[in-house]
Amino acid sequence: MRSLALLALLFAMLVAPAIGSRPSGARASDDIPMQSIEVRVRRGDTLSHIAVRNGVSLADLRRWNPGRVGKDDMIQLGDVLVVKVPAGVDVKGDGGRWEGWYGIERGDTLGKVARVLGVTVAELQRWNSLRPTAPIRAGDVLRYEKTGPRPKPSSRGRPTEGKLVGAVHLGKGRGYRLRFPKGAFGLPTVTRSLRRCAADVAKQFRGTADILIGDISKPTGGRFPPHQSHQSGRDADIGYYLAGNKQNASMYPIGARDLDPRKTWALMRCLLTSDRVVRVYMDRGLQRAMVRYLSRKGGLSHSTLARLFEVEAKDPESALVLHSAGHDTHFHVRFACEPDDTGCQEEEDDRVFRLE
């Protein structure tokens, strides 16, 4: 019996993987420090393809992406999924392949754009479903794919006169719906904050209706009618949570009695704790409803409420939350420039707000 046990031990040592190795598709264990990366669903992808490409299991992909993977592992082109890999591994995400957008300007041709991007005209046509004779016009946005280093995302200029480089799409996530997916591009820090806080409210209020997220920016930023801002990937329109747990599906005008201030404040508070919010626009009537709720709830001093809301401030322009026409359908949140983004400019009087 002793000799059999020794033989079994020797066999186990021979077939065991090398120390530090981890077989492809193995479940991330608690004793291995992990880091999260984001991968975008490409044309023709299935969840199984993405799992194999990134060396993880289907079970882990489902677990890491609650609300993003549908029934029967359904995913859609453009969705962003979270993948976890060992910490310290040099990764670019999605096998080093990334997606970008090019804004067409007057005088551009497909040949010129292809040369600038280092791709072929045929690839541009395929990626954008363009016929060989199809014209391109100033203001069009073309999608392209590249491998290797990705341009660092940056916000150029001001929110009311700017551009966006290296945009990421908000995609699907827990606790929110997109009203206009084609306008849901922003800086990674902005999209991460929106996803994190929507998921946080959904976790806090089980069974809650989704928040509705509207425009952020176009893929390359720039003018975005009818908005005056939303040009540099740092502004986001967010529909209100509605009383009675109604689903906000279209951002229609609401009054104080239609508002669920508890959930709306939970989302706002989460966004504010990032210490990245510089401006919020909200209808005065809804501001008053928020102040009434927060005054009854307690926890915030009157001085904090005055710093927060224009309707409570002695100097209204000094408050974070200002009135702007049309913001009875949604509230508008603006995030700060990244500290190392030298081309980014704040609007006058926009300052990072910090809760006490």
mmCIF file of C-alpha atoms in Angstrom, residues 24-279:
data_model
loop_
_atom_site.group_PDB
_atom_site.id
_atom_site.type_symbol
_atom_site.label_atom_id
_atom_site.label_comp_id
_atom_site.label_asym_id
_atom_site.label_seq_id
_atom_site.Cartn_x
_atom_site.Cartn_y
_atom_site.Cartn_z
ATOM 1 C CA SER A 24 -6.218 28.600 -20.532
ATOM 2 C CA GLY A 25 -9.806 28.978 -19.445
ATOM 3 C CA ALA A 26 -9.080 28.254 -15.769
ATOM 4 C CA ARG A 27 -11.231 30.015 -13.213
ATOM 5 C CA ALA A 28 -9.588 33.019 -11.558
ATOM 6 C CA SER A 29 -8.775 31.948 -8.015
ATOM 7 C CA ASP A 30 -8.784 34.103 -4.946
ATOM 8 C CA ASP A 31 -5.050 33.607 -4.320
ATOM 9 C CA ILE A 32 -3.985 35.136 -7.670
ATOM 10 C CA PRO A 33 -4.111 38.978 -7.791
ATOM 11 C CA MET A 34 -6.166 39.951 -10.846
ATOM 12 C CA GLN A 35 -6.631 43.074 -12.959
ATOM 13 C CA SER A 36 -9.631 43.956 -15.112
ATOM 14 C CA ILE A 37 -9.437 44.878 -18.787
ATOM 15 C CA GLU A 38 -12.224 45.812 -21.191
ATOM 16 C CA VAL A 39 -12.769 44.096 -24.535
ATOM 17 C CA ARG A 40 -15.210 45.140 -27.244
ATOM 18 C CA VAL A 41 -17.414 42.675 -29.115
ATOM 19 C CA ARG A 42 -16.285 42.589 -32.743
ATOM 20 C CA ARG A 43 -18.204 41.555 -35.825
ATOM 21 C CA GLY A 44 -18.743 37.771 -35.786
ATOM 22 C CA ASP A 45 -17.788 37.358 -32.124
ATOM 23 C CA THR A 46 -19.507 34.927 -29.794
ATOM 24 C CA LEU A 47 -18.953 34.709 -26.047
ATOM 25 C CA SER A 48 -17.000 31.515 -26.674
ATOM 26 C CA HIS A 49 -14.716 33.293 -29.176
ATOM 27 C CA ILE A 50 -13.934 36.014 -26.639
ATOM 28 C CA ALA A 51 -13.265 33.449 -23.889
ATOM 29 C CA VAL A 52 -10.813 31.516 -26.078
ATOM 30 C CA ARG A 53 -9.126 34.676 -27.385
ATOM 31 C CA ASN A 54 -8.457 35.902 -23.845
ATOM 32 C CA GLY A 55 -7.732 32.529 -22.220
ATOM 33 C CA VAL A 56 -10.625 32.560 -19.745
ATOM 34 C CA SER A 57 -13.661 30.383 -19.154
ATOM 35 C CA LEU A 58 -17.233 31.001 -20.270
ATOM 36 C CA ALA A 59 -18.339 30.716 -16.629
ATOM 37 C CA ASP A 60 -15.954 33.498 -15.586
ATOM 38 C CA LEU A 61 -17.052 35.749 -18.475
ATOM 39 C CA ARG A 62 -20.688 35.369 -17.390
ATOM 40 C CA ARG A 63 -19.788 36.015 -13.741
ATOM 41 C CA TRP A 64 -17.714 39.123 -14.517
ATOM 42 C CA ASN A 65 -20.422 40.644 -16.751
ATOM 43 C CA PRO A 66 -23.800 40.532 -14.982
ATOM 44 C CA GLY A 67 -26.396 42.301 -17.104
ATOM 45 C CA ARG A 68 -24.108 42.417 -20.141
ATOM 46 C CA VAL A 69 -24.481 38.819 -21.277
ATOM 47 C CA GLY A 70 -27.994 37.895 -22.331
ATOM 48 C CA LYS A 71 -29.915 34.634 -22.449
ATOM 49 C CA ASP A 72 -28.051 31.841 -24.273
ATOM 50 C CA ASP A 73 -24.845 33.952 -24.004
ATOM 51 C CA MET A 74 -26.259 36.645 -26.292
ATOM 52 C CA ILE A 75 -23.921 39.582 -26.943
ATOM 53 C CA GLN A 76 -24.083 42.362 -29.515
ATOM 54 C CA LEU A 77 -21.602 44.141 -31.748
ATOM 55 C CA GLY A 78 -20.020 47.047 -29.860
ATOM 56 C CA ASP A 79 -20.776 45.717 -26.354
ATOM 57 C CA VAL A 80 -17.944 46.125 -23.843
ATOM 58 C CA LEU A 81 -17.143 43.147 -21.615
ATOM 59 C CA VAL A 82 -14.874 42.879 -18.579
ATOM 60 C CA VAL A 83 -12.118 40.257 -18.635
ATOM 61 C CA LYS A 84 -9.838 39.554 -15.663
ATOM 62 C CA VAL A 85 -6.206 38.541 -16.099
ATOM 63 C CA PRO A 86 -3.331 38.102 -13.626
ATOM 64 C CA ALA A 87 -2.042 41.391 -12.252
ATOM 65 C CA GLY A 88 1.215 42.582 -13.732
ATOM 66 C CA VAL A 89 0.569 41.041 -17.127
ATOM 67 C CA ASP A 90 1.196 43.575 -19.914
ATOM 68 C CA VAL A 91 -2.132 43.663 -21.739
ATOM 69 C CA LYS A 92 -3.790 45.933 -24.250
ATOM 70 C CA GLY A 93 -7.138 44.125 -24.190
ATOM 71 C CA ASP A 94 -8.806 42.125 -26.954
ATOM 72 C CA GLY A 95 -5.538 40.612 -28.118
ATOM 73 C CA GLY A 96 -4.004 44.050 -28.715
ATOM 74 C CA ARG A 97 -6.651 44.976 -31.307
ATOM 75 C CA TRP A 98 -8.646 48.152 -30.749
ATOM 76 C CA GLU A 99 -11.345 50.199 -32.419
ATOM 77 C CA GLY A 100 -11.115 53.859 -33.374
ATOM 78 C CA TRP A 101 -13.076 56.540 -35.208
ATOM 79 C CA TYR A 102 -12.015 59.150 -37.743
ATOM 80 C CA GLY A 103 -13.996 62.340 -38.339
ATOM 81 C CA ILE A 104 -14.197 63.256 -42.036
ATOM 82 C CA GLU A 105 -13.242 66.847 -42.875
ATOM 83 C CA ARG A 106 -13.700 68.860 -46.050
ATOM 84 C CA GLY A 107 -11.315 67.585 -48.755
ATOM 85 C CA ASP A 108 -10.899 64.096 -47.270
ATOM 86 C CA THR A 109 -11.039 61.033 -49.514
ATOM 87 C CA LEU A 110 -10.990 57.363 -48.567
ATOM 88 C CA GLY A 111 -7.478 57.119 -49.984
ATOM 89 C CA LYS A 112 -6.254 60.036 -47.878
ATOM 90 C CA VAL A 113 -7.894 58.670 -44.709
ATOM 91 C CA ALA A 114 -6.427 55.214 -45.367
ATOM 92 C CA ARG A 115 -2.929 56.685 -45.674
ATOM 93 C CA VAL A 116 -3.310 58.714 -42.463
ATOM 94 C CA LEU A 117 -4.503 55.665 -40.523
ATOM 95 C CA GLY A 118 -2.112 53.183 -42.112
ATOM 96 C CA VAL A 119 -4.886 50.902 -43.376
ATOM 97 C CA THR A 120 -6.283 50.044 -46.808
ATOM 98 C CA VAL A 121 -9.264 51.538 -48.607
ATOM 99 C CA ALA A 122 -10.766 48.042 -48.829
ATOM 100 C CA GLU A 123 -10.551 47.686 -45.034
ATOM 101 C CA LEU A 124 -12.257 51.056 -44.496
ATOM 102 C CA GLN A 125 -15.026 50.002 -46.872
ATOM 103 C CA ARG A 126 -15.472 46.670 -45.094
ATOM 104 C CA TRP A 127 -15.449 48.096 -41.581
ATOM 105 C CA ASN A 128 -18.032 50.736 -42.516
ATOM 106 C CA SER A 129 -20.156 48.693 -44.965
ATOM 107 C CA LEU A 130 -19.361 51.170 -47.746
ATOM 108 C CA ARG A 131 -19.970 50.391 -51.411
ATOM 109 C CA PRO A 132 -16.957 51.061 -53.683
ATOM 110 C CA THR A 133 -18.698 54.090 -55.206
ATOM 111 C CA ALA A 134 -20.173 55.433 -51.958
ATOM 112 C CA PRO A 135 -19.121 59.066 -51.265
ATOM 113 C CA ILE A 136 -17.908 60.345 -47.922
ATOM 114 C CA ARG A 137 -18.824 63.802 -46.678
ATOM 115 C CA ALA A 138 -17.499 66.253 -44.112
ATOM 116 C CA GLY A 139 -19.028 65.364 -40.765
ATOM 117 C CA ASP A 140 -19.152 61.608 -41.440
ATOM 118 C CA VAL A 141 -17.390 59.325 -38.933
ATOM 119 C CA LEU A 142 -15.549 56.219 -40.096
ATOM 120 C CA ARG A 143 -14.753 53.263 -37.880
ATOM 121 C CA TYR A 144 -11.371 51.547 -38.144
ATOM 122 C CA GLU A 145 -9.404 48.794 -36.407
ATOM 123 C CA LYS A 146 -5.745 48.717 -35.436
ATOM 124 C CA THR A 147 -3.327 46.606 -33.424
ATOM 125 C CA GLY A 148 -0.550 47.751 -31.131
ATOM 126 C CA PRO A 149 -0.430 50.855 -28.917
ATOM 127 C CA ARG A 150 -3.711 52.712 -28.704
ATOM 128 C CA PRO A 151 -3.827 56.531 -28.684
ATOM 129 C CA LYS A 152 -4.282 57.783 -25.169
ATOM 130 C CA PRO A 153 -7.887 58.939 -24.674
ATOM 131 C CA SER A 154 -8.045 62.697 -24.299
ATOM 132 C CA SER A 155 -10.487 65.567 -24.189
ATOM 133 C CA ARG A 156 -9.390 68.411 -26.457
ATOM 134 C CA GLY A 157 -10.570 71.933 -25.701
ATOM 135 C CA ARG A 158 -13.721 72.787 -23.757
ATOM 136 C CA PRO A 159 -17.032 70.908 -23.509
ATOM 137 C CA THR A 160 -18.633 73.693 -25.586
ATOM 138 C CA GLU A 161 -15.852 73.816 -28.173
ATOM 139 C CA GLY A 162 -13.810 70.665 -28.266
ATOM 140 C CA LYS A 163 -12.947 67.270 -29.659
ATOM 141 C CA LEU A 164 -12.571 63.739 -28.325
ATOM 142 C CA VAL A 165 -9.662 61.372 -29.028
ATOM 143 C CA GLY A 166 -9.601 57.667 -28.185
ATOM 144 C CA ALA A 167 -13.279 57.551 -27.213
ATOM 145 C CA VAL A 168 -14.852 54.442 -25.697
ATOM 146 C CA HIS A 169 -18.500 53.453 -26.035
ATOM 147 C CA LEU A 170 -20.566 53.132 -22.879
ATOM 148 C CA GLY A 171 -22.103 49.894 -24.143
ATOM 149 C CA LYS A 172 -24.484 47.791 -22.065
ATOM 150 C CA GLY A 173 -24.303 47.324 -18.344
ATOM 151 C CA ARG A 174 -26.242 46.642 -15.201
ATOM 152 C CA GLY A 175 -28.823 49.169 -14.063
ATOM 153 C CA TYR A 176 -29.053 51.419 -17.131
ATOM 154 C CA ARG A 177 -30.321 51.667 -20.693
ATOM 155 C CA LEU A 178 -29.004 53.751 -23.568
ATOM 156 C CA ARG A 179 -31.420 56.146 -25.187
ATOM 157 C CA PHE A 180 -29.213 56.972 -28.177
ATOM 158 C CA PRO A 181 -26.338 54.453 -28.487
ATOM 159 C CA LYS A 182 -24.722 56.364 -31.375
ATOM 160 C CA GLY A 183 -24.092 59.307 -29.050
ATOM 161 C CA ALA A 184 -22.817 57.332 -26.033
ATOM 162 C CA PHE A 185 -19.047 57.825 -26.475
ATOM 163 C CA GLY A 186 -16.819 59.383 -23.837
ATOM 164 C CA LEU A 187 -13.579 59.289 -21.896
ATOM 165 C CA PRO A 188 -12.941 55.937 -20.160
ATOM 166 C CA THR A 189 -13.117 57.572 -16.720
ATOM 167 C CA VAL A 190 -16.580 58.922 -17.574
ATOM 168 C CA THR A 191 -17.983 55.655 -18.909
ATOM 169 C CA ARG A 192 -16.538 53.711 -15.963
ATOM 170 C CA SER A 193 -18.150 56.098 -13.460
ATOM 171 C CA LEU A 194 -21.546 55.824 -15.161
ATOM 172 C CA ARG A 195 -21.405 52.021 -15.285
ATOM 173 C CA ARG A 196 -20.186 51.715 -11.704
ATOM 174 C CA CYS A 197 -22.780 54.044 -10.214
ATOM 175 C CA ALA A 198 -25.741 52.651 -12.179
ATOM 176 C CA ALA A 199 -24.758 49.157 -11.030
ATOM 177 C CA ASP A 200 -24.361 50.426 -7.454
ATOM 178 C CA VAL A 201 -27.937 51.789 -7.414
ATOM 179 C CA ALA A 202 -29.279 48.577 -8.975
ATOM 180 C CA LYS A 203 -27.557 46.595 -6.214
ATOM 181 C CA GLN A 204 -28.797 48.938 -3.486
ATOM 182 C CA PHE A 205 -32.412 48.923 -4.726
ATOM 183 C CA ARG A 206 -33.210 45.386 -5.833
ATOM 184 C CA GLY A 207 -35.693 45.261 -8.699
ATOM 185 C CA THR A 208 -35.372 48.942 -9.535
ATOM 186 C CA ALA A 209 -36.176 50.208 -13.013
ATOM 187 C CA ASP A 210 -33.104 51.053 -15.065
ATOM 188 C CA ILE A 211 -31.772 54.576 -15.268
ATOM 189 C CA LEU A 212 -31.904 56.020 -18.792
ATOM 190 C CA ILE A 213 -28.620 57.460 -20.088
ATOM 191 C CA GLY A 214 -28.817 59.824 -23.040
ATOM 192 C CA ASP A 215 -26.139 61.661 -24.982
ATOM 193 C CA ILE A 216 -22.481 61.825 -23.950
ATOM 194 C CA SER A 217 -20.525 62.684 -27.130
ATOM 195 C CA LYS A 218 -20.103 61.592 -30.726
ATOM 196 C CA PRO A 219 -17.210 59.182 -31.421
ATOM 197 C CA THR A 220 -14.795 61.998 -32.290
ATOM 198 C CA GLY A 221 -16.495 64.736 -30.273
ATOM 199 C CA GLY A 222 -17.215 68.122 -31.824
ATOM 200 C CA ARG A 223 -20.541 69.858 -32.414
ATOM 201 C CA PHE A 224 -23.508 67.771 -31.307
ATOM 202 C CA PRO A 225 -26.795 69.580 -32.043
ATOM 203 C CA PRO A 226 -29.040 70.421 -30.282
ATOM 204 C CA HIS A 227 -26.516 70.492 -27.423
ATOM 205 C CA GLN A 228 -24.240 73.446 -26.779
ATOM 206 C CA SER A 229 -21.806 71.192 -24.915
ATOM 207 C CA HIS A 230 -21.195 67.395 -25.136
ATOM 208 C CA GLN A 231 -18.242 68.069 -27.452
ATOM 209 C CA SER A 232 -15.310 66.557 -25.549
ATOM 210 C CA GLY A 233 -16.532 63.316 -23.946
ATOM 211 C CA ARG A 234 -17.063 64.709 -20.439
ATOM 212 C CA ASP A 235 -20.815 65.484 -20.373
ATOM 213 C CA ALA A 236 -23.589 62.963 -19.785
ATOM 214 C CA ASP A 237 -27.397 63.319 -19.829
ATOM 215 C CA ILE A 238 -29.104 61.068 -17.281
ATOM 216 C CA GLY A 239 -32.841 60.558 -16.960
ATOM 217 C CA TYR A 240 -34.406 60.781 -13.505
ATOM 218 C CA TYR A 241 -35.510 57.784 -11.476
ATOM 219 C CA LEU A 242 -39.295 57.944 -11.415
ATOM 220 C CA ALA A 243 -41.683 57.502 -8.472
ATOM 221 C CA GLY A 244 -43.518 54.199 -8.333
ATOM 222 C CA ASN A 245 -40.527 52.449 -9.928
ATOM 223 C CA LYS A 246 -41.732 53.401 -13.396
ATOM 224 C CA GLN A 247 -39.334 52.790 -16.245
ATOM 225 C CA ASN A 248 -38.110 56.082 -17.708
ATOM 226 C CA ALA A 249 -38.116 55.216 -21.404
ATOM 227 C CA SER A 250 -38.066 58.552 -23.202
ATOM 228 C CA MET A 251 -36.926 61.380 -20.878
ATOM 229 C CA TYR A 252 -40.232 63.236 -20.889
ATOM 230 C CA PRO A 253 -40.732 66.343 -18.681
ATOM 231 C CA ILE A 254 -41.544 65.511 -15.062
ATOM 232 C CA GLY A 255 -42.559 67.396 -11.930
ATOM 233 C CA ALA A 256 -41.602 66.988 -8.289
ATOM 234 C CA ARG A 257 -44.291 64.347 -7.667
ATOM 235 C CA ASP A 258 -42.947 62.214 -10.534
ATOM 236 C CA LEU A 259 -39.420 62.105 -9.108
ATOM 237 C CA ASP A 260 -37.903 59.364 -6.961
ATOM 238 C CA PRO A 261 -35.424 61.541 -5.016
ATOM 239 C CA ARG A 262 -34.027 58.660 -2.978
ATOM 240 C CA LYS A 263 -32.679 56.743 -5.992
ATOM 241 C CA THR A 264 -31.726 59.913 -7.860
ATOM 242 C CA TRP A 265 -29.644 61.053 -4.884
ATOM 243 C CA ALA A 266 -28.057 57.594 -4.554
ATOM 244 C CA LEU A 267 -26.817 57.915 -8.136
ATOM 245 C CA MET A 268 -25.713 61.532 -7.721
ATOM 246 C CA ARG A 269 -23.897 60.772 -4.475
ATOM 247 C CA CYS A 270 -22.038 57.882 -6.086
ATOM 248 C CA LEU A 271 -20.925 60.115 -8.959
ATOM 249 C CA LEU A 272 -19.858 62.872 -6.548
ATOM 250 C CA THR A 273 -17.725 60.526 -4.445
ATOM 251 C CA SER A 274 -15.455 60.058 -7.467
ATOM 252 C CA ASP A 275 -14.261 63.661 -6.895
ATOM 253 C CA ARG A 276 -14.463 64.186 -10.671
ATOM 254 C CA VAL A 277 -17.776 66.079 -11.081
ATOM 255 C CA VAL A 278 -17.483 69.805 -11.893
ATOM 256 C CA ARG A 279 -21.035 70.767 -12.925
#
